[in-house]
Coordinates of C-alpha atoms and ligand atoms in Angstrom, one line a residue:
X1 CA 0.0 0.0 0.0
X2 CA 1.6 3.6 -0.8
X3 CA 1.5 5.4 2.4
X4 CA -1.1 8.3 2.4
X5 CA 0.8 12.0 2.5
X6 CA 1.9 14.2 4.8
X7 CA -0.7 17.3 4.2
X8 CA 0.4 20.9 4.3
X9 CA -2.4 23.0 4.5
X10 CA -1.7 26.3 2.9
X11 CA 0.6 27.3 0.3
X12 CA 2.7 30.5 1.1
X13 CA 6.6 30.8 1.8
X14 CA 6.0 28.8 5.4
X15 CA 4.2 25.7 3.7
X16 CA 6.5 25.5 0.4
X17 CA 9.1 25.6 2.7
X18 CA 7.7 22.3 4.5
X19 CA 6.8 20.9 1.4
X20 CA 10.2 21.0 -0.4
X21 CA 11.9 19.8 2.9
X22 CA 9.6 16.9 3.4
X23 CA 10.2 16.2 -0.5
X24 CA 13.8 16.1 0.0
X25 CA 13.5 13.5 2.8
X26 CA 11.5 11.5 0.1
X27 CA 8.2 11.9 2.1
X28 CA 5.0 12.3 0.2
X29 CA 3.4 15.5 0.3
X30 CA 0.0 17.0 -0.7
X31 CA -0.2 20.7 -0.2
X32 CA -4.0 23.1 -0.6
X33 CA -3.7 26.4 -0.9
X34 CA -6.7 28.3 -1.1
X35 CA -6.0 31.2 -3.5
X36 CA -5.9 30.6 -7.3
X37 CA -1.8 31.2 -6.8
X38 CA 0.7 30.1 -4.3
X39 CA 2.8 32.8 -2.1
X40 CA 0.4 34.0 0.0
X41 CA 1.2 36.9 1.8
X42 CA 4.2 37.2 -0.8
X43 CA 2.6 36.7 -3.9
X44 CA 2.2 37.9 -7.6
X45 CA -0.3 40.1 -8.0
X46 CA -1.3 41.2 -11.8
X47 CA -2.3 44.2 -12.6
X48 CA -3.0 45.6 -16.4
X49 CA -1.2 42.9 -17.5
X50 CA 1.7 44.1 -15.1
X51 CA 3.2 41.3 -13.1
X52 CA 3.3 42.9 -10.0
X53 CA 3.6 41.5 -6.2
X54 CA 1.1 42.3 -3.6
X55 CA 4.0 44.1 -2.0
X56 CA 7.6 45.3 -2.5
X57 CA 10.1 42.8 -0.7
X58 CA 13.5 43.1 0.5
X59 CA 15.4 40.0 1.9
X60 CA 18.7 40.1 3.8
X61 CA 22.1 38.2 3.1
X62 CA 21.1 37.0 6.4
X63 CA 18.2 34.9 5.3
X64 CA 19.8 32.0 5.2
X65 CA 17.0 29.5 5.2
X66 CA 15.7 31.1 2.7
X67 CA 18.2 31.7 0.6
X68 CA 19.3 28.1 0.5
X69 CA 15.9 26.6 -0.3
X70 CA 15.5 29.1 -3.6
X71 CA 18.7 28.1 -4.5
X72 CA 17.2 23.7 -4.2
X73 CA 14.4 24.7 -5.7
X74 CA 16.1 26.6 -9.3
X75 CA 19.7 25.5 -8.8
X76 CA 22.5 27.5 -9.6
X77 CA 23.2 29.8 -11.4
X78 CA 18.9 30.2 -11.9
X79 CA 18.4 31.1 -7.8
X80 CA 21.0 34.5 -8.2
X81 CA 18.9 35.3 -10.9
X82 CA 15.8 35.7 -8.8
X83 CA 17.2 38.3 -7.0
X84 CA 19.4 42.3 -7.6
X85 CA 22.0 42.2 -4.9
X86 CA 24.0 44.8 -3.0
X87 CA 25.7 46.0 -0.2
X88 CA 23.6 47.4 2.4
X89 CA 23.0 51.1 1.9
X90 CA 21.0 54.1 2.8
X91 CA 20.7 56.3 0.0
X92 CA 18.7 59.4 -0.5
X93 CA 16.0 59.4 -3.5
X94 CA 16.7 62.7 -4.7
X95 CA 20.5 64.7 -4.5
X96 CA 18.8 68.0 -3.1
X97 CA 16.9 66.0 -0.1
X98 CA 17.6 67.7 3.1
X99 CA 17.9 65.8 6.7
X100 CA 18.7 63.0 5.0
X101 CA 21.6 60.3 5.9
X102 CA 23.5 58.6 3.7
X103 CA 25.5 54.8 4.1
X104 CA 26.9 52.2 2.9
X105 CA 27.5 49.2 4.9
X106 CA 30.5 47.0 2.8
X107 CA 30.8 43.4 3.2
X108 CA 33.1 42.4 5.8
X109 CA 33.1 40.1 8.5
X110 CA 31.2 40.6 12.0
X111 CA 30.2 44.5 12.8
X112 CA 33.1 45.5 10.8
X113 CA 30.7 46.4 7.6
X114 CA 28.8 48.0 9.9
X115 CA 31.1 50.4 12.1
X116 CA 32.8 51.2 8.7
X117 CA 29.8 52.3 7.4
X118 CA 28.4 54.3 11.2
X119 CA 32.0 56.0 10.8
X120 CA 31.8 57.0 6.7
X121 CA 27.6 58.2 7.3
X122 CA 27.3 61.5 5.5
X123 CA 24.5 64.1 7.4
X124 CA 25.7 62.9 10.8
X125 CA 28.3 64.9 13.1
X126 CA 30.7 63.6 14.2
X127 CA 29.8 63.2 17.7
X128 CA 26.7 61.5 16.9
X129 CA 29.4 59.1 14.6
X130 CA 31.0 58.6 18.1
X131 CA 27.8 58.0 19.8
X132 CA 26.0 55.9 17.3
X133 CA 29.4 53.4 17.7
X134 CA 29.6 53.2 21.2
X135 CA 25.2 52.0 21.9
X136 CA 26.2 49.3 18.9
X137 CA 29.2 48.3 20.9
X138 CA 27.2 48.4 23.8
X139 CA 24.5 46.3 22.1
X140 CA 27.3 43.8 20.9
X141 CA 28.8 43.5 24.2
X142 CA 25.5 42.5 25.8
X143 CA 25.5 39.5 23.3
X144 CA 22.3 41.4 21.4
X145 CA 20.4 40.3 24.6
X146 CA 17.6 43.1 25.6
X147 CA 15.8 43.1 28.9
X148 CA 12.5 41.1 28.7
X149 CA 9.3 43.8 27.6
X150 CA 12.0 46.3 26.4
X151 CA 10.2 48.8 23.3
X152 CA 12.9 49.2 20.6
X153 CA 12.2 53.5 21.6
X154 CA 13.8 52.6 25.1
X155 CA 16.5 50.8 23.6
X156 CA 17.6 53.9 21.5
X157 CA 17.1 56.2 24.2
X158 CA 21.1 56.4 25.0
X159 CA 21.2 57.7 21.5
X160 CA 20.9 61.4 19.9
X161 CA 17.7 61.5 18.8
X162 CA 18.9 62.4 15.2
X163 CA 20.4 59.4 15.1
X164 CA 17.4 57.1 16.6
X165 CA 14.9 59.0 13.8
X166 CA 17.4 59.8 10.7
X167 CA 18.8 55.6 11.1
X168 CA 17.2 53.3 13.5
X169 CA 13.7 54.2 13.4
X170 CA 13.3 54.0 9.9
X171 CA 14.8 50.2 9.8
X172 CA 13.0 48.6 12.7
X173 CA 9.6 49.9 11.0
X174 CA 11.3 48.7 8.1
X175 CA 12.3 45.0 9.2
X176 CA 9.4 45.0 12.1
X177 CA 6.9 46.8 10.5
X178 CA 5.7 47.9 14.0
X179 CA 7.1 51.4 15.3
X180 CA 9.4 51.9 17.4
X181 CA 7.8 53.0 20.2
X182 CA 5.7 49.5 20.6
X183 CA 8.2 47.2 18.8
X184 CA 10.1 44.9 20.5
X185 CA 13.8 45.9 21.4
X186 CA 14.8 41.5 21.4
X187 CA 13.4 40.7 18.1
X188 CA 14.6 44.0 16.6
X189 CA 18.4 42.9 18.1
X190 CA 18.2 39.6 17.0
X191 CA 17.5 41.2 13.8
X192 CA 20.9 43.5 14.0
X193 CA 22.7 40.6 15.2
X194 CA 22.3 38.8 11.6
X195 CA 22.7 41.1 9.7
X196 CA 25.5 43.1 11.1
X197 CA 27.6 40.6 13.8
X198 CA 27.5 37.6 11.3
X199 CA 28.6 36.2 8.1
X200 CA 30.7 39.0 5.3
X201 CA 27.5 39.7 3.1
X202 CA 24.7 39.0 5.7
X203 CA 24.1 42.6 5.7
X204 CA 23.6 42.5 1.6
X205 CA 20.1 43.7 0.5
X206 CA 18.7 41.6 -2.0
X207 CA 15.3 42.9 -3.9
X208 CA 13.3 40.4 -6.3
X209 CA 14.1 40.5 -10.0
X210 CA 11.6 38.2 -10.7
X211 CA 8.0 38.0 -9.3
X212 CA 7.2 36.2 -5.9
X213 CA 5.5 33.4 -6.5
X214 CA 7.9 32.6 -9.4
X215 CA 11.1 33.3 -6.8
X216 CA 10.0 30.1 -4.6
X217 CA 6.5 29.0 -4.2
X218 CA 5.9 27.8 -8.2
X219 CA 9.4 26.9 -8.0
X220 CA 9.0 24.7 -5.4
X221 CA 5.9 23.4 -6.7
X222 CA 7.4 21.9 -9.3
X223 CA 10.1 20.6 -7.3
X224 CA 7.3 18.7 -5.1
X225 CA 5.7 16.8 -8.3
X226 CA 9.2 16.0 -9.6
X227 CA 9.4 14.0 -6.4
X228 CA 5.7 13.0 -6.0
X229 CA 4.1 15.6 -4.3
X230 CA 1.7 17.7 -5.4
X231 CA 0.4 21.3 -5.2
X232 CA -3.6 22.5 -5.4
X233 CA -4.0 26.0 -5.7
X234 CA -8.1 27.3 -5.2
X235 CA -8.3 24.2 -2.6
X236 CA -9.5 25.2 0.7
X237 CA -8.8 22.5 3.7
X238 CA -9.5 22.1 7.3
X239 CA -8.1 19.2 9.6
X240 CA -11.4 17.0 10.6
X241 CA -9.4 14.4 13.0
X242 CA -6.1 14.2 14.1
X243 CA -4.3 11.3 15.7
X244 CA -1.1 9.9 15.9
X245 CA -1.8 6.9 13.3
X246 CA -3.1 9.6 10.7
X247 CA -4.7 12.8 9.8
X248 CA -8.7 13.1 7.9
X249 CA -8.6 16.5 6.2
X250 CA -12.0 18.1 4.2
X251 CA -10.9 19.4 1.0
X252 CA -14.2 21.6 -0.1
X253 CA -16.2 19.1 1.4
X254 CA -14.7 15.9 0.2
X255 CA -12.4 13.9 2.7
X256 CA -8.7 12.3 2.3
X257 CA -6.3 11.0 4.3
X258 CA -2.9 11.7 5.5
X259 CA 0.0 10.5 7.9
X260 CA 0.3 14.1 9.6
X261 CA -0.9 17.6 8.5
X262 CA 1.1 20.6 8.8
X263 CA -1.4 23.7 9.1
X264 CA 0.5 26.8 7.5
X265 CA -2.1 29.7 7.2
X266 CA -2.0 33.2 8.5
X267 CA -2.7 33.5 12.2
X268 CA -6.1 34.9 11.9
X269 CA -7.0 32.1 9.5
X270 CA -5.7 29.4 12.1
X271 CA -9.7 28.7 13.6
X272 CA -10.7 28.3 10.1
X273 CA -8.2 25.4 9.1
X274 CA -9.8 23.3 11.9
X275 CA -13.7 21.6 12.1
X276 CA -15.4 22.0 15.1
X277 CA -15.0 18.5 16.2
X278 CA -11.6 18.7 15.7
X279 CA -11.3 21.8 18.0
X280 CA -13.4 19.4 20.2
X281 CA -11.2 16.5 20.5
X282 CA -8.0 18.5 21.5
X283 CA -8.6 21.1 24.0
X284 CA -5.3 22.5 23.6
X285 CA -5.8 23.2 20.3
X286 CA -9.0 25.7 20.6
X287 CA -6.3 27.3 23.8
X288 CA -3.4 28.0 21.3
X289 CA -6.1 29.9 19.1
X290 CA -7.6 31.9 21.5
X291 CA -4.5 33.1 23.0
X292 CA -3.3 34.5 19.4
X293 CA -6.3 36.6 19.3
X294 CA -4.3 39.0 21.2
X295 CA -2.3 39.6 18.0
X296 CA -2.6 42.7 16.8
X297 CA -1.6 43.2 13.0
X298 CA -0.2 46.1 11.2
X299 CA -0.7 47.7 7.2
X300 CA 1.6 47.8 4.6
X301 CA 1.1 49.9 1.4
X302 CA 3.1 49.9 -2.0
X303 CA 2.4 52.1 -4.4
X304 CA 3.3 51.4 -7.9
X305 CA 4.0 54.1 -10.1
X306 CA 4.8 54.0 -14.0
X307 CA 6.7 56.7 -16.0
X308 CA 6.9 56.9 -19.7
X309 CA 9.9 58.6 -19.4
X310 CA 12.6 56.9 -17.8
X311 CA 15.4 58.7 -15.2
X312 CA 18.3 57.5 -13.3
X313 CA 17.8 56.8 -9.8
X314 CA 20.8 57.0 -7.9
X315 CA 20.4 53.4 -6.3
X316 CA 17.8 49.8 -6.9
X317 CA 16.5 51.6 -3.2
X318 CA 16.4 54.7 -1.9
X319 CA 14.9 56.8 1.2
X320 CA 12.5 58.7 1.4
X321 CA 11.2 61.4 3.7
X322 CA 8.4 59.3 5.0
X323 CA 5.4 61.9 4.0
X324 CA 4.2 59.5 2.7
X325 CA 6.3 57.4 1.1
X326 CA 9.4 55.6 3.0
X327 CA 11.4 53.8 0.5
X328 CA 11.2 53.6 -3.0
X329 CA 12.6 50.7 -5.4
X330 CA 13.6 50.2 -9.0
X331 CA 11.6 47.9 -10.7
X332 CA 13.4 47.1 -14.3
X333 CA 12.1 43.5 -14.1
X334 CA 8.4 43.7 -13.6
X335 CA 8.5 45.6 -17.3
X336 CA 10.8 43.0 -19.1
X337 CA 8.2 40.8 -17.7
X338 CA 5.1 43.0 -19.1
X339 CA 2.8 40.5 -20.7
X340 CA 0.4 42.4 -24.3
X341 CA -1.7 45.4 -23.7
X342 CA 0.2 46.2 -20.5
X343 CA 1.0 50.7 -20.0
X344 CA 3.6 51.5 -22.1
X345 CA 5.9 52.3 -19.3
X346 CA 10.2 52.8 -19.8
X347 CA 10.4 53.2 -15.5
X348 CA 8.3 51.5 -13.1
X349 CA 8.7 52.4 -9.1
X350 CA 7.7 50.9 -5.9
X351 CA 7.2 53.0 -3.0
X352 CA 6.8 51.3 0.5
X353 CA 4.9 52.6 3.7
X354 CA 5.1 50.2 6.6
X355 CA 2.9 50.1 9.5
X356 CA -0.1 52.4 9.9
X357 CA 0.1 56.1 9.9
X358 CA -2.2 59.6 8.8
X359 CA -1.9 57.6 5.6
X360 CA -3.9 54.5 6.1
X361 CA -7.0 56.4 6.2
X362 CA -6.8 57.5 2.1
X363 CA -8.3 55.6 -0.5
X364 CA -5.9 53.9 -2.7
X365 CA -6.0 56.3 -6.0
X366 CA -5.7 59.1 -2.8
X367 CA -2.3 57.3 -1.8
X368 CA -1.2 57.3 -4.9
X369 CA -1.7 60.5 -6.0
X370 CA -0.2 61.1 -2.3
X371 CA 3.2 59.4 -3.4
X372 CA 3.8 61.1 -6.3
X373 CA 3.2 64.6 -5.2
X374 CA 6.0 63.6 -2.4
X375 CA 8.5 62.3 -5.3
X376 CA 7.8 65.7 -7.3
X377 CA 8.3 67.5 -4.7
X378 CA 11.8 65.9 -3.2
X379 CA 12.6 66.0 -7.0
X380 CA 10.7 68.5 -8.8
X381 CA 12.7 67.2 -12.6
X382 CA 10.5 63.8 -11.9
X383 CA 8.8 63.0 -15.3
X384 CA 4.9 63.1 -15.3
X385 CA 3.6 60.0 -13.7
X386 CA 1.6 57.7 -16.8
X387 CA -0.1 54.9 -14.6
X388 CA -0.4 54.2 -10.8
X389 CA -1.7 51.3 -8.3
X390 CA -1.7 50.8 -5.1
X391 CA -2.0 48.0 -3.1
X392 CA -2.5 48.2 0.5
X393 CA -2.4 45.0 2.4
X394 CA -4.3 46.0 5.7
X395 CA -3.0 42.1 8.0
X396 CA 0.6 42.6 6.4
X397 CA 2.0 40.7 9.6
X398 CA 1.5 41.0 13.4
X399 CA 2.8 43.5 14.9
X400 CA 6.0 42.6 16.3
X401 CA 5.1 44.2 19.9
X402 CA 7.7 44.1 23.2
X403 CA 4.8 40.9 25.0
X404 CA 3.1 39.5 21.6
X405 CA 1.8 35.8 21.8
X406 CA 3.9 33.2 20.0
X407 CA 2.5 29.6 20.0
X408 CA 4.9 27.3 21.6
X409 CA 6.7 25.0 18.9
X410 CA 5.4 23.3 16.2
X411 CA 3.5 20.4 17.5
X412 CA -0.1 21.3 18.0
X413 CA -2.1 17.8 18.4
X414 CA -1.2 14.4 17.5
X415 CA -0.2 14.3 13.9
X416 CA -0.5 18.1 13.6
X417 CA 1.9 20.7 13.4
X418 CA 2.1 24.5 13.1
X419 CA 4.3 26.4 10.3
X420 CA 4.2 30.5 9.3
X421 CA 5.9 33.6 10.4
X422 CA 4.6 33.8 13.8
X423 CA 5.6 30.6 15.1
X424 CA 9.5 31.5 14.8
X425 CA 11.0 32.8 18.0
X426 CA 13.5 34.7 16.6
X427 CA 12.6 36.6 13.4
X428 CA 9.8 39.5 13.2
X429 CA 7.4 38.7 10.5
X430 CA 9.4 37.9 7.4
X431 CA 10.5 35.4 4.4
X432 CA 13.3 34.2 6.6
X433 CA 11.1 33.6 10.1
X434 CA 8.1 31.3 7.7
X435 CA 10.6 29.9 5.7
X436 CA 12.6 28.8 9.3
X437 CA 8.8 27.6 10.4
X438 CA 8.1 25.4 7.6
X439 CA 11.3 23.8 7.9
X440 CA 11.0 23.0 11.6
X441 CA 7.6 22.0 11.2
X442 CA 9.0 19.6 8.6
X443 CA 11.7 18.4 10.6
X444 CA 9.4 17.4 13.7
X445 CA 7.0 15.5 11.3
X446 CA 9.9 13.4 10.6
X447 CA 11.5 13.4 13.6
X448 CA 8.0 11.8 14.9
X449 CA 7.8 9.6 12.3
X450 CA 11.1 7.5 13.4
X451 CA 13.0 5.6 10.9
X452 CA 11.3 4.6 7.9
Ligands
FAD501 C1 2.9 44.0 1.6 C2 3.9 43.1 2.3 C3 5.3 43.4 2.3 C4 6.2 42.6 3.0 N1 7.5 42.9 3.0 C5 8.4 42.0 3.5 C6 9.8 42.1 3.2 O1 10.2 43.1 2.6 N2 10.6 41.2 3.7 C7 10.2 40.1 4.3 O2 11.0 39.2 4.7 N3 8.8 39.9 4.6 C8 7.9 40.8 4.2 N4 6.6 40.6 4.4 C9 6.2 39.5 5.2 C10 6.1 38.2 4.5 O3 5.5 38.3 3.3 C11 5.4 37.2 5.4 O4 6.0 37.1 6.6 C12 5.3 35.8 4.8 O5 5.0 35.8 3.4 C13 4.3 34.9 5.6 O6 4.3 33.6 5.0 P1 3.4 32.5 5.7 O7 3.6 31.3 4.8 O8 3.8 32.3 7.1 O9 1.9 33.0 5.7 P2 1.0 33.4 4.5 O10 1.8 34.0 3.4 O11 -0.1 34.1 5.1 O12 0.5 32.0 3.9 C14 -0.7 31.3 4.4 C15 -1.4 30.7 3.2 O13 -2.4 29.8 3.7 C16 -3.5 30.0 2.8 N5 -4.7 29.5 3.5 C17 -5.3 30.0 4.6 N6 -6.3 29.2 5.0 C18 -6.3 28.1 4.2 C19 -7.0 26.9 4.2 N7 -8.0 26.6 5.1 N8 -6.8 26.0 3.2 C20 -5.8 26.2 2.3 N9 -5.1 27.3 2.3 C21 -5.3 28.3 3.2 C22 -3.6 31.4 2.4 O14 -4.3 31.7 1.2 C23 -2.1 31.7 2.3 O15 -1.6 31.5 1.0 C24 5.7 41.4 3.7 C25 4.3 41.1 3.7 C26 3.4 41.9 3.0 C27 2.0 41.6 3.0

């Protein structure tokens, strides 16, 4: 008898990642994903025949796990296409902008990138140079360890404030998407740690340069049914019975069977992937739910904006003044990828607001038209703007607060397990912490399973 599947209900970053581990172990998978196309949360999104995302993205060298399972799923040299990488820097949008900081963090082992780059920032004194090494020395010295409940505000309260808003600020609502005055100083060290105490080119930014469900979640896929798995997109599932022995799962109404199930939807969709008599049977299940409703969840907008005209930017990303827009990125690939009848557009631009502001209450055309008045008038030589879209994504990710709720581990009930950004103890909501989820969901269902 073939042995039934392990089932991995939902299809973003967190259960691809499960799915392509437990391939690799030569375990069957089946995985549902209820949208019409894998990625969810990070996702390709098209838009007058524009292959857009549902959001800009921006991955770390750091991301290891990540990294290394786009690089299974397309081999080399395919995975360094997905992605434009570079040195870490901070670079104004527009030469004129004033207040602004600019840095570039080179590759080099341990803080060195970093303290090179604190030294080298341009729009900083020199004493807030100084000051801005010592609180990372500080940090470092500590062993990135921050007292428990710490906000990330308190933890750059030894710092000028020029400093906190013109550097730090900016990249914990960047990497947190939660602001600094709720965020939580541990996650947002752990965070620094990576990037900046670790590997050479940890610190690299890398931004897609293809779309995001291409990048991994189609990619791996295919990398599933070349090993017997298989992928169902516009498949909704919910675990009816759990037990150690196997797993009955209702796939729109019908049922099937599996060894284990590995439930890998957003937290607020986690009720949802269970039947009541499942919630029933295991009381601790219905417990881990309810004490994630204390979540709270934050926005994140990016507006897409199309020129006819095309100008230089003076970096792939660049800063902006955060009224509205806080970053914008260079988007060459999305056209080369413009399928018939698309804008005819020679520069397309993302521009990124994290977390919820005076913003969040416009409309989306309002946002937009938002944006480009604050590029035109940081750079008033802009070209006229030809097309524009916005797409706001209200449950971005939790907010990454100093006391959220974090469910303990991966095993939830006999022969179920939990996977997605959340559940990783390390990581604020990201790529990296779902992709690290999936694949320690993955490695207790075989860990459970014994030797074969
Ligand atoms: C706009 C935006 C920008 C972001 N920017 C960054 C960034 O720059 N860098 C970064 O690292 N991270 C970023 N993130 C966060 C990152 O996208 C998420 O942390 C990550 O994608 C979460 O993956 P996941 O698999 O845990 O959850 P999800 O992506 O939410 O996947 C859950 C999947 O389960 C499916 N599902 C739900 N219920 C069921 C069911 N009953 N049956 C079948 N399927 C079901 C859903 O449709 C969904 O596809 C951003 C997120 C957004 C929205």
């Amino acid at each position: 008898m073939t042995e039934p599947p392990v089932a991995i209900v939902g299809g973003g970053w967190a259960g691809c990642a499960a799915a392509v581990t437990l391939a690799d172990a030569g375990v069957p998978v089946t995985v549902y994903e209820a949208a019409t196309i894998p990625g969810g949360r990070a996702r390709r999104v098209e838009r007058a025949g524009l292959p857009l995302d549902n959001g800009q993205h921006v991955l770390l060298g750091a991301y290891a796990a990540t990294l290394a399972l786009v690089a299974r799923v397309h081999g080399e040299p395919a995975a360094r296409r997905q992605f434009v990488r570079r040195p870490l820097a901070v670079v104004p949008f527009a030469a004129g902008q004033t207040d602004a900081l600019r840095l570039v963090v080179p590759r080099a082992p341990g803080r060195l990138g970093l303290l090179v780059a604190l030294l080298g920032a341009r729009g900083l004194s020199l004493d807030e140079r100084v000051a801005n090494l010592r609180w990372f020395r500080a940090l470092e010295r500590a062993g990135f360890r921050r007292p428990a409940g710490e906000s990330v505000a308190r933890m750059l309260a030894p710092l000028p404030p020029r400093v906190a808003r013109l550097l730090w600020e900016p990249l914990c609502i960047a990497a947190l998407n939660t602001p600094a005055a709720s965020a939580s100083a541990q996650v947002f060290a752990n965070v620094l740690r990576e990037a900046f105490a670790g590997a050479r080119d940890a610190s690299d930014f890398l931004l897609p340069a293809n779309d995001l469900a291409a990048i991994f979640p189609e990619a791996a896929a295919r990398y599933v049914e070349g090993r017997g798995g298989s992928l169902h997109t516009g498949e909704r599932a919910q675990v009816v019975a759990a037990a150690r022995s196997g797993v009955t799962i209702a796939v729109d109404g019908r049922a099937a069977t599996a060894s284990a199930a590995i439930v890998a939807v957003g937290p607020h969709q986690l009720r949802h992937a269970f039947a009541p008599e499942a919630l029933a049977a295991h009381p601790p299940l219905p417990a881990a739910i309810d004490a994630l409703a204390a979540l709270a969840y934050e926005p994140i907008a990016t507006v897409w904006l199309g020129f006819a005209h095309a100008f230089r930017l003076p970096a792939p990303m660049t800063r902006l003044d955060d009224a509205p827009g806080q970053w914008a990125f260079d988007r060459p690939d999305i056209l080369a990828r413009a399928g018939p009848g698309s804008p005819r557009l020679a520069q397309l631009l993302a521009v990124v607001i994290s977390a919820s502001g005076p913003h969040t209450a416009l409309s989306g055309d309002a946002l937009a038209h938002a944006v480009d008045a604050q590029l035109r008038r940081i750079e008033p030589r802009l070209p006229p703007c030809a097309w524009s879209q916005a797409i706001v994504e209200k449950r971005a990710t939790y907010a990454c607060t100093r006391n959220r709720p974090r469910p303990a581990g991966p095993r939830l009930a006999p022969g179920v397990y939990l996977a997605g950004d959340y559940v990783d103890a390390e990581y604020p909501a990201t790529l990296e912490a779902a992709v690290r989820s999936g694949i320690a969901a993955a490695g207790a269902v075989l860990a459970d399973r014994g030797p074969h």
